[in-house]
Coordinates of C-alpha atoms and ligand atoms in Angstrom, one line a residue:
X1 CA 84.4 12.5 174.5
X2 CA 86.4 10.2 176.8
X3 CA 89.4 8.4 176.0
X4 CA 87.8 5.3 175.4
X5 CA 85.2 6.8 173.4
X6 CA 87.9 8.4 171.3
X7 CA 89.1 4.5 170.7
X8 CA 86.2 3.8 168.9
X9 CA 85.4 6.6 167.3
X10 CA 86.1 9.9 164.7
X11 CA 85.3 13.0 166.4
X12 CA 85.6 14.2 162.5
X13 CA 86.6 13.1 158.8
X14 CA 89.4 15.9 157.7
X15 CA 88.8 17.1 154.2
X16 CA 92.2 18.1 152.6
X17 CA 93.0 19.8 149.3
X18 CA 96.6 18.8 147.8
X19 CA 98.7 21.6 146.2
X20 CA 99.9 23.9 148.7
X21 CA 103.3 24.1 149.9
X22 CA 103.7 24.1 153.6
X23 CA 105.4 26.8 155.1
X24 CA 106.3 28.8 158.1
X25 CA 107.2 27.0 161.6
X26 CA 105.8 24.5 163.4
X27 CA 106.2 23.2 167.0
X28 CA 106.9 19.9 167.9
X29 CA 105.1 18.2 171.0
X30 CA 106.8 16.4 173.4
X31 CA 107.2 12.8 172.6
X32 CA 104.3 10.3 173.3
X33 CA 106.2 7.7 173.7
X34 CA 107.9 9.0 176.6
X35 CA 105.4 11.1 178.0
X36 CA 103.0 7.8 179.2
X37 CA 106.2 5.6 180.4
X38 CA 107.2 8.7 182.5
X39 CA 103.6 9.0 183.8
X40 CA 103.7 5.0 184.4
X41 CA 107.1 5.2 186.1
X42 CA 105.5 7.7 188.7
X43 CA 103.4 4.9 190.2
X44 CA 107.4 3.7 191.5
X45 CA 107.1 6.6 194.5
X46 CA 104.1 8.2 196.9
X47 CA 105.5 11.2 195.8
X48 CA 104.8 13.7 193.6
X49 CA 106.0 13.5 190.0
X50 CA 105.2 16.7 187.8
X51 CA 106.1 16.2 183.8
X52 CA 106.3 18.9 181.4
X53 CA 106.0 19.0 177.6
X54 CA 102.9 16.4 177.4
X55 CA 101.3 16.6 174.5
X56 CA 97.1 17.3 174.3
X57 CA 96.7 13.6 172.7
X58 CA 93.8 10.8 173.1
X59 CA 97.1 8.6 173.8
X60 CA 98.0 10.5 177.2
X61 CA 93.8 11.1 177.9
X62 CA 93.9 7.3 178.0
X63 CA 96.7 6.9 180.5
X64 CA 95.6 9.5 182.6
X65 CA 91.9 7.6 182.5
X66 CA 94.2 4.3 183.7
X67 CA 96.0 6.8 186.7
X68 CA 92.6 8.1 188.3
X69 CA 90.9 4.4 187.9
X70 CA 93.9 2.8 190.2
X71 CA 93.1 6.0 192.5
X72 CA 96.2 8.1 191.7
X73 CA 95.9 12.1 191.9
X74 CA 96.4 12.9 188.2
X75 CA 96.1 16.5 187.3
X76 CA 97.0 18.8 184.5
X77 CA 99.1 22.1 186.4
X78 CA 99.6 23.8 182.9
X79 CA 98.8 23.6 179.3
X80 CA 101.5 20.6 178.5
X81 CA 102.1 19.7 181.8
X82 CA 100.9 17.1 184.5
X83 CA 101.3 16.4 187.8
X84 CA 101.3 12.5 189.3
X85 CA 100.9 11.9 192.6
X86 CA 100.3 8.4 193.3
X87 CA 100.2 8.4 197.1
X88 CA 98.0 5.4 197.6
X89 CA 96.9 2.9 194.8
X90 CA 93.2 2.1 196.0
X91 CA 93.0 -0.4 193.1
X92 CA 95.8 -3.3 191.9
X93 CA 93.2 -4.3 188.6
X94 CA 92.9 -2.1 185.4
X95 CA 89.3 -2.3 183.5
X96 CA 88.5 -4.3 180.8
X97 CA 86.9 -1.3 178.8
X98 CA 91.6 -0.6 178.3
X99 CA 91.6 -4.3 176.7
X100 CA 93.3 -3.9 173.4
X101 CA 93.5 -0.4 174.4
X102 CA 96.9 0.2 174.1
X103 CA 100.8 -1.4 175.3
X104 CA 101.0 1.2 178.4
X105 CA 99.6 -1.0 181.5
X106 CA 101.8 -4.0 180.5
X107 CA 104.2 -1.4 181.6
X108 CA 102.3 -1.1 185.1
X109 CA 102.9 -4.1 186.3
X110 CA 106.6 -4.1 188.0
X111 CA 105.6 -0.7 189.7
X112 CA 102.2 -2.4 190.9
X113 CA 104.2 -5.3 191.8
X114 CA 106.2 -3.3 193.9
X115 CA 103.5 -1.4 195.4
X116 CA 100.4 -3.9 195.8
X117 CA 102.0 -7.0 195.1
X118 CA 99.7 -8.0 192.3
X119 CA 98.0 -7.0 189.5
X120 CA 95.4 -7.4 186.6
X121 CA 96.5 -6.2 183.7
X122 CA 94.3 -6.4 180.4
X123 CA 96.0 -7.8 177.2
X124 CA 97.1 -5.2 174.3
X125 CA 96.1 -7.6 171.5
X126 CA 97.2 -7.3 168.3
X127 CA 97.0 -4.5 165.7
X128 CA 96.8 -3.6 162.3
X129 CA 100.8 -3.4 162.1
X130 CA 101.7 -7.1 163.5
X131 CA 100.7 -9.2 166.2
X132 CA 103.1 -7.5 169.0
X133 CA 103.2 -10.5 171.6
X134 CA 104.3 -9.9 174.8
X135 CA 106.2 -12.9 175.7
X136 CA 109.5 -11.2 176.6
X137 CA 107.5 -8.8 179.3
X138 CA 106.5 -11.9 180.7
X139 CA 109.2 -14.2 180.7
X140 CA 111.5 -11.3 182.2
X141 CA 109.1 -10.6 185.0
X142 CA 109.0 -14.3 186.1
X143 CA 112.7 -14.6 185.9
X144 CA 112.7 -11.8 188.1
X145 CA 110.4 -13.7 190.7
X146 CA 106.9 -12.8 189.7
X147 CA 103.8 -15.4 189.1
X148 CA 102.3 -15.3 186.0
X149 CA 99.1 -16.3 185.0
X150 CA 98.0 -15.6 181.4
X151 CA 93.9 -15.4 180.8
X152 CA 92.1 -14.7 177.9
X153 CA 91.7 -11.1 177.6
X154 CA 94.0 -10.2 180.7
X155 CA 97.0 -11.3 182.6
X156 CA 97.7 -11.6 186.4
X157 CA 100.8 -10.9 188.4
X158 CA 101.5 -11.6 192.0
X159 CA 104.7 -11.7 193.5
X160 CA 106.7 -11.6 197.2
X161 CA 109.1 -9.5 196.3
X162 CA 111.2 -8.9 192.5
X163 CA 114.2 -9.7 192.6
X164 CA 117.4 -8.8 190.4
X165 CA 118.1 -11.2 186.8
X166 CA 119.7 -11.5 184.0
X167 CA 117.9 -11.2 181.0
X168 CA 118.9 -11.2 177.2
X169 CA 116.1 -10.2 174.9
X170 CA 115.8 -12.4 171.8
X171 CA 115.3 -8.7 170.0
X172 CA 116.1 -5.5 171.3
X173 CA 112.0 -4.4 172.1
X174 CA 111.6 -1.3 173.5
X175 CA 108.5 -1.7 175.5
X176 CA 109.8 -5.2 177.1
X177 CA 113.2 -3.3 178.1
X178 CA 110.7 0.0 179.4
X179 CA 109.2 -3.0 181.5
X180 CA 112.3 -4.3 182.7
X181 CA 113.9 -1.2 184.0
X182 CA 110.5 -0.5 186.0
X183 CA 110.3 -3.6 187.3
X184 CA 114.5 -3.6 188.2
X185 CA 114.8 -0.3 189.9
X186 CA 113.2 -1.1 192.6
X187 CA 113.6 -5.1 192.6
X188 CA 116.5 -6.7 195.3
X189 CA 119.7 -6.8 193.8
X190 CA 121.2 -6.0 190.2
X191 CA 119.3 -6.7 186.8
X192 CA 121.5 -6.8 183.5
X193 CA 119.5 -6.9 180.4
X194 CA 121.4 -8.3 177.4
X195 CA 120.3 -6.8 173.9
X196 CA 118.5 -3.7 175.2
X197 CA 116.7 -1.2 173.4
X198 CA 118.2 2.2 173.6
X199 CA 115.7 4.2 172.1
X200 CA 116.0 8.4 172.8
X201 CA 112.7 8.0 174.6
X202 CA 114.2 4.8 176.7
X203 CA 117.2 7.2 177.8
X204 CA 114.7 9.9 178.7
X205 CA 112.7 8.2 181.1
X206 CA 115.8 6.3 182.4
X207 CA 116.9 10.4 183.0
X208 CA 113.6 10.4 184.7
X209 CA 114.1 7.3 186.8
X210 CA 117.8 9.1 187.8
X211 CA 116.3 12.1 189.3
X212 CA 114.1 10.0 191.2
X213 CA 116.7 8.4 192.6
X214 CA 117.4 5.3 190.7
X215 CA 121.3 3.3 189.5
X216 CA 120.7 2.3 185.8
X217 CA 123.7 2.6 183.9
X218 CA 123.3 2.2 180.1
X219 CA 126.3 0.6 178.7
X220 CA 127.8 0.7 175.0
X221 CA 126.9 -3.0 174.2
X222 CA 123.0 -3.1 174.5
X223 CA 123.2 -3.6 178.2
X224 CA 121.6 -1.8 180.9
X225 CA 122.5 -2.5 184.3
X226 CA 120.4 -1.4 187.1
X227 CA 120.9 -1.7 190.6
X228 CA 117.8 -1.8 192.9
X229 CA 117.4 0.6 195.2
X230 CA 115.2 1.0 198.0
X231 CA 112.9 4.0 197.5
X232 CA 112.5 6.3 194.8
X233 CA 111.3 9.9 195.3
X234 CA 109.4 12.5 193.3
X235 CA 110.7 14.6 190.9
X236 CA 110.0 17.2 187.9
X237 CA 111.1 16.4 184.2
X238 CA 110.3 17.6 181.0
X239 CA 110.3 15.5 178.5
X240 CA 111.9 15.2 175.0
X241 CA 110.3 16.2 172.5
X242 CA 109.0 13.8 169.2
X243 CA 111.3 13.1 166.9
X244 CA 108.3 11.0 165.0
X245 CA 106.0 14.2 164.7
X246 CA 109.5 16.0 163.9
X247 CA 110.2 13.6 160.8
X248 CA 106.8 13.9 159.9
X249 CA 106.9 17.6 159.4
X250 CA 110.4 16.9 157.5
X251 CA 108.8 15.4 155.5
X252 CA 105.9 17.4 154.8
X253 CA 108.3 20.2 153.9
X254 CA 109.8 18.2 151.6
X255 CA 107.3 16.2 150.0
X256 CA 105.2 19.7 149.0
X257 CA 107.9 21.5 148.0
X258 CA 107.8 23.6 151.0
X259 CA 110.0 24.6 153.6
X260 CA 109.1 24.2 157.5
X261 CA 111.2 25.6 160.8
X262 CA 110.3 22.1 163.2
X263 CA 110.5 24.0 166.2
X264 CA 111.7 22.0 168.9
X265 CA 113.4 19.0 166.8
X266 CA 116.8 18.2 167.8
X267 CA 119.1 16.8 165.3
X268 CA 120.9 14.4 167.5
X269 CA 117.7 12.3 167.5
X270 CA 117.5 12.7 164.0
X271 CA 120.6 12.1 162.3
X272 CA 119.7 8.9 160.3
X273 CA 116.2 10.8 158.9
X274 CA 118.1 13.4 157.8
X275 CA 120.3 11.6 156.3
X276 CA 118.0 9.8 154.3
X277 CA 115.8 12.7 153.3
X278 CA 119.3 14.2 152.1
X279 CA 119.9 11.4 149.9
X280 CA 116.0 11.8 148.6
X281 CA 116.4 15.9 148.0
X282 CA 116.0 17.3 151.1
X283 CA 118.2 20.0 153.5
X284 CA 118.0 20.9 156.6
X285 CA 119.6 24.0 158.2
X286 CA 119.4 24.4 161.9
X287 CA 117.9 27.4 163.3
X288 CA 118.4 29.2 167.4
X289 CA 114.8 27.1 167.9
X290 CA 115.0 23.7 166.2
X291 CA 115.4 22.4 162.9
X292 CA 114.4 24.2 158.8
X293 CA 113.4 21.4 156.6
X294 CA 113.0 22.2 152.8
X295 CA 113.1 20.5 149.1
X296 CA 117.1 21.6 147.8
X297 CA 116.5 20.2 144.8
X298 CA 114.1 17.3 142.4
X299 CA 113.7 14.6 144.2
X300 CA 115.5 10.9 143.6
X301 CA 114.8 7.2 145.2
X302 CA 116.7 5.8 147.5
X303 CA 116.7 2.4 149.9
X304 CA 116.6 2.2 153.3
X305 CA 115.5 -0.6 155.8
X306 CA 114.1 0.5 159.2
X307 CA 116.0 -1.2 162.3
X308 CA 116.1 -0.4 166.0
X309 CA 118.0 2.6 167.3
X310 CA 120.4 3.8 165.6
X311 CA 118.6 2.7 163.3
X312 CA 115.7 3.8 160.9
X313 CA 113.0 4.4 163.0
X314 CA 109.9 2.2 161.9
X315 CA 107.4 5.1 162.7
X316 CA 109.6 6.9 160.4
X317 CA 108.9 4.5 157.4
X318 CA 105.1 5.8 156.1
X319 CA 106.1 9.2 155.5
X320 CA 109.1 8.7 153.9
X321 CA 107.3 5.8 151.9
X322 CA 105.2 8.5 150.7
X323 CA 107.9 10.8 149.5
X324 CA 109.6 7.9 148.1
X325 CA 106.2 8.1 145.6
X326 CA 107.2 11.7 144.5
X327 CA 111.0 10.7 143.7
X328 CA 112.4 9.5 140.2
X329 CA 113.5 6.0 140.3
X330 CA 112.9 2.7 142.1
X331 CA 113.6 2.6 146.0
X332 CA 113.4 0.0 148.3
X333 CA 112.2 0.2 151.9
X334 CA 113.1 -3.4 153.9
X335 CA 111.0 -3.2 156.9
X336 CA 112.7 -5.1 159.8
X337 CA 110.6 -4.2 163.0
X338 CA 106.9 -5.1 162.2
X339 CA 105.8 -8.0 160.1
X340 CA 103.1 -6.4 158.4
X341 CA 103.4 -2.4 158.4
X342 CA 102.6 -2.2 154.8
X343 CA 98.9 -2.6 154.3
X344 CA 98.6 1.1 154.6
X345 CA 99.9 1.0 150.7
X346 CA 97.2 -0.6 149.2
X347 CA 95.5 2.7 149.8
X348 CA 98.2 5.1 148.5
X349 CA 98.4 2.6 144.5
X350 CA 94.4 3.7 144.7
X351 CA 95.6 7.3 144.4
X352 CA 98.4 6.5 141.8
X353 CA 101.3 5.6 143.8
X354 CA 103.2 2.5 142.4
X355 CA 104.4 0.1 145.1
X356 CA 105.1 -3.5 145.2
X357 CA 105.3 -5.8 148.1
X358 CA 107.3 -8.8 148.4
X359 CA 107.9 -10.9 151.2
X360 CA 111.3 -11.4 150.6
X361 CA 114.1 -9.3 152.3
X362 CA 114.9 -6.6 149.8
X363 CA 117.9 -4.5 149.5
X364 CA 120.2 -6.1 151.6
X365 CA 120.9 -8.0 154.8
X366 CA 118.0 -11.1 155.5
X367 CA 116.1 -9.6 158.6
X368 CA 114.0 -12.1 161.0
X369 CA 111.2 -12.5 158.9
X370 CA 112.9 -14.0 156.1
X371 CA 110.9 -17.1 154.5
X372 CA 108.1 -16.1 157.2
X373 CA 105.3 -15.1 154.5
X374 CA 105.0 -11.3 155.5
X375 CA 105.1 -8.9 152.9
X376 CA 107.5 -6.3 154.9
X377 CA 109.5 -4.8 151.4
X378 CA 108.4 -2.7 149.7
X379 CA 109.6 -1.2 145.9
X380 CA 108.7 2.0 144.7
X381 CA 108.6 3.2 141.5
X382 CA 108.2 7.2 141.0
X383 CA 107.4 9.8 140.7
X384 CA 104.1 9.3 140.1
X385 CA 101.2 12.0 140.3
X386 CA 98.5 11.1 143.1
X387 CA 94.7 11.7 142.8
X388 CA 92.7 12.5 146.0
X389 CA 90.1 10.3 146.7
X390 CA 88.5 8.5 150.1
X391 CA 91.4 7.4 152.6
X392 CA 90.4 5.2 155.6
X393 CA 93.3 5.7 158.0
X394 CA 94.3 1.7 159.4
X395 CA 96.7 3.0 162.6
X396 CA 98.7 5.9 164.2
X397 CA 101.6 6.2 161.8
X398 CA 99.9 5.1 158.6
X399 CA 97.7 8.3 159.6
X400 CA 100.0 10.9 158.7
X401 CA 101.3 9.3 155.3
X402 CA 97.9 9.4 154.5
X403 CA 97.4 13.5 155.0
X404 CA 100.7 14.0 153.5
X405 CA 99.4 12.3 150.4
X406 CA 96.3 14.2 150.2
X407 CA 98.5 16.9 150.4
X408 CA 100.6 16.6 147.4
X409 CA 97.3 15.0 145.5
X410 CA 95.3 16.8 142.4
X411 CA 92.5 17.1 144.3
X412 CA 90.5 16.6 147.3
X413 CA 90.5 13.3 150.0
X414 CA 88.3 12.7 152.2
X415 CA 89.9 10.6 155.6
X416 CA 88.0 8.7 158.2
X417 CA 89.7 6.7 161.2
X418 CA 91.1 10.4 162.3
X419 CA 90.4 9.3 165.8
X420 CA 93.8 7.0 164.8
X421 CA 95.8 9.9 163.9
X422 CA 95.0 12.0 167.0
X423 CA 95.9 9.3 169.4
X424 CA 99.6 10.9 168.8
X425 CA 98.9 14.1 167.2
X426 CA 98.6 16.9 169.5
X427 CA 95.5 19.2 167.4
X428 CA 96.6 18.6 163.6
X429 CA 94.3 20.1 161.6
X430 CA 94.9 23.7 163.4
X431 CA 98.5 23.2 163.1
X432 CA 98.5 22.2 159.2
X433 CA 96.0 24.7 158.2
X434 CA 99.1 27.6 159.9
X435 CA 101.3 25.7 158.0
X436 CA 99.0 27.0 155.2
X437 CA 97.6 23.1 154.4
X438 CA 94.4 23.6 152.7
X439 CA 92.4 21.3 155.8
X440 CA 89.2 21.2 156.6
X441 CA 86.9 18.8 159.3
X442 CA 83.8 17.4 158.2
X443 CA 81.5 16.0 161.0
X444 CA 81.1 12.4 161.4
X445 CA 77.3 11.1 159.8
Ligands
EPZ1 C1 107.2 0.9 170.7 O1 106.4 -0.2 170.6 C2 106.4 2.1 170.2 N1 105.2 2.2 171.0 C3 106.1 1.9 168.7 O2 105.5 3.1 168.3 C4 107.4 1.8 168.0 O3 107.1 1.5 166.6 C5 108.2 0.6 168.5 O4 108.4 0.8 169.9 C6 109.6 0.4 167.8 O5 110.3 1.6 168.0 C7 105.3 2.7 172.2 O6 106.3 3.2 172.7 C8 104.0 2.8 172.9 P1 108.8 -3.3 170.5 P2 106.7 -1.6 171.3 O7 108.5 -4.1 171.7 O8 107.4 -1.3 172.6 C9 108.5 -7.9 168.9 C10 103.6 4.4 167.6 O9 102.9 4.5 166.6 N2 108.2 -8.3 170.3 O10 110.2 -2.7 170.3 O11 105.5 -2.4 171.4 C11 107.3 -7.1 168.3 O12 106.3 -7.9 167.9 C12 104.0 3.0 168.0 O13 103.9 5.3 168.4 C13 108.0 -9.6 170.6 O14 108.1 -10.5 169.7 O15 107.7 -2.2 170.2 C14 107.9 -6.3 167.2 O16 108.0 -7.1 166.1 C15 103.7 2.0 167.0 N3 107.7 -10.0 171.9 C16 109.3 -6.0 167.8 O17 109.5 -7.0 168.8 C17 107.6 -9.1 172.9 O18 107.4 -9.5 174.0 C18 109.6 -4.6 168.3 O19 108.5 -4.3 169.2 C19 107.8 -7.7 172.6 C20 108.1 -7.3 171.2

């Protein structure tokens, strides 16, 4: 199956039966969301560009399908690790088969800029988590000198040359500053972006862009300054592993009563989720390999609201939602990055759960979708037993909440839309079924 094919379609259903603890270790892959900006930011040099710790996901597959069609060398020189050499770009247009594919080739157009001049890039459309415009990519690309043309299902970029800008983000987006930083480090003159995302993964590839020869300086005020330069070179990174796959383990220890060594999780990426699964019931000891998560004791509600880094990560949110459902009390989860990353719990109150959304701002301070209609809080009420039943998985993230509550269900699920969950799950079913999760696949038909 391709990567496009793996879009549209379950290679599988996975058939889980709740109960069993899960136990033993686990390792964590490196992080997808750094993995395909660092493969993007190799288009910046003719050089080659060699990453390590990339995860076997459809999400990379796709990117690498994107490479090969603009006729870069793309090849795999290890089990997690890729080599990019994009000496020539033979083509400045990505297909249309990658509209609505995913938000990576909106990042390729500041290093196509700067290579070809001009580009055709096709639009990311909106998902089942918000609409996720791209207005700030654009309007920070044409301050910094590029056309813009906006079309239907794709936009077009041309330009003579980027040059440096100021730019303050209305919200601290990670993709738009990703975008900015490709387009600025090789752009004349000195960018500043005001109200900067500062993401682990952001630092990483920045790291990247370093060894590669690059001046970005990433200041303590939600500004990141980068002076042009005026070549970048190859290099060899590995990259960090992911801290969302890491908390989604956590989790999973937690919520079955288990206890998991996340091999490869670093705490300093971590620190606010394991502060929160603290408050919840669960410890964490760290071992000469990563992290041990486990269930120290019953397990209580709590509130959080999700927030850019340092924040609460809001890939973070569905797994901890569905612990929240095995904790006494009421909790409250405000979330404050996507309009609409909720509908995921309709499905969980058909197994039992008991959660209430509101589209007010719950728990605290108003966030930018106050009085805007989207039902982004959430109150849960627990614990309450879950029964397994027929789960259709709606995106990535929602994905895993939905295993982890067939895990701790009486009974056996059945989920489609797996092809979701292994966009950014490096082989889940082996992994779980070592953990000693009682999973199964079923073929699609
Ligand atoms: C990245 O998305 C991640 N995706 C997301 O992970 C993650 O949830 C998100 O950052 C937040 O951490 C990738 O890295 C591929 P944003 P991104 O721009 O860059 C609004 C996953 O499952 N906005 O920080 O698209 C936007 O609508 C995914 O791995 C605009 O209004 O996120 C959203 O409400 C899901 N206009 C908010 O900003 C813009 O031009 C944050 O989005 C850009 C963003």
């Amino acid at each position: 199956m391709t990567g496009t094919d793996a879009m549209t379609t379950d290679r599988h259903l996975y058939r889980i039966t709740g109960g069993a603890p899960l136990k033993g270790e686990v390792p964590v892959s490196g992080a997808k969301n750094a993995v395909t900006k660092q493969m993007v930011a190799a288009l910046l040099t003719e050089e080659p560009v060699t990453i390590a710790n990339v995860p076997r996901i459809v999400e990379v597959d796709l990117v690498v399908g994107m490479l090969r069609q603009l006729g870069v060398d793309v090849d795999w020189t290890g089990d997690h690790e890729i080599r990019v050499e994009a000496g020539a770009i033979a083509d400045s247009g990505l297909a249309e088969r990658y509209t609505g594919a995913n938000r990576i080739p909106i990042l390729m157009m500041g290093p196509l800029l700067h290579r070809v001049r001009e580009a055709v890039i096709p639009l990311p459309g909106g998902c089942q988590i918000g609409k996720r415009p791209i207005d700030y990519h654009l309007d920070a690309l044409r301050q910094m000198g590029a056309e813009v043309t906006e079309q239907p299902t794709a936009v077009h970029v041309k330009t003579t040359g980027l040059v440096g800008a100021h730019i303050t983000l209305a919200f601290p987006s990670v993709g738009a500053t990703e975008n900015i930083v490709l387009a600025a480090v090789l752009a004349r003159g000195t960018t500043v972006i005001h109200n900067a995302a500062v993401e682990p993964e952001i630092i990483d590839t920045i790291l990247m862009l370093q060894k590669m020869g690059a001046l970005i300086e990433v200041q303590t005020d939600r500004r990141i300054v980068i002076e042009g330069v005026r070549r970048l070179t190859g290099t060899t990174h590995s990259a960090i592993t992911d801290r969302v796959e890491a908390a989604s383990f956590a989790a999973a220890a937690v919520a079955t009563g288990g206890s998991l060594e996340v091999i490869g999780a670093r705490q300093a990426d971590l620190t606010g989720l394991i502060n929160t699964l603290h408050r919840i019931g669960g410890g964490f000891a760290e071992t000469s390999r990563g992290l041990t998560f486990y269930r120290a004791r019953d397990l209580t509600a709590t509130s959080f609201r999700t927030d850019v880094h340092p924040g609460l990560l809001t890939d973070w949110q569905q797994p901890l939602v569905l612990l929240l459902t095995q904790a006494a009390g009421t909790s409250v989860v405000h979330e404050t990055i996507y309009e609409d990353r909720f509908g995921y719990t309709l499905q969980l109150r058909e197994m039992g759960a008991r959660i209430e959304l509101s589209t007010a701002c719950l728990g605290g301070d108003a966030c930018r979708f106050a009085n805007r209609d989207h039902a982004h809080s959430a109150v849960i009420s627990g614990p309450t037993p879950l029964s397994g039943r027929e789960l259709e998985i709606p995106d990535l993230r929602a994905g895993f909440a939905f295993v982890l509550a067939a895990l701790v269900a009486d009974g056996t699920s059945t989920i489609s839309g797996t092809r979701y969950l292994e966009r950014g799950y490096e082989d889940p079913v082996s992994r779980l079924t070592a953990m000693g999760g009682q999973v199964d696949t079923v073929p699609v038909g």
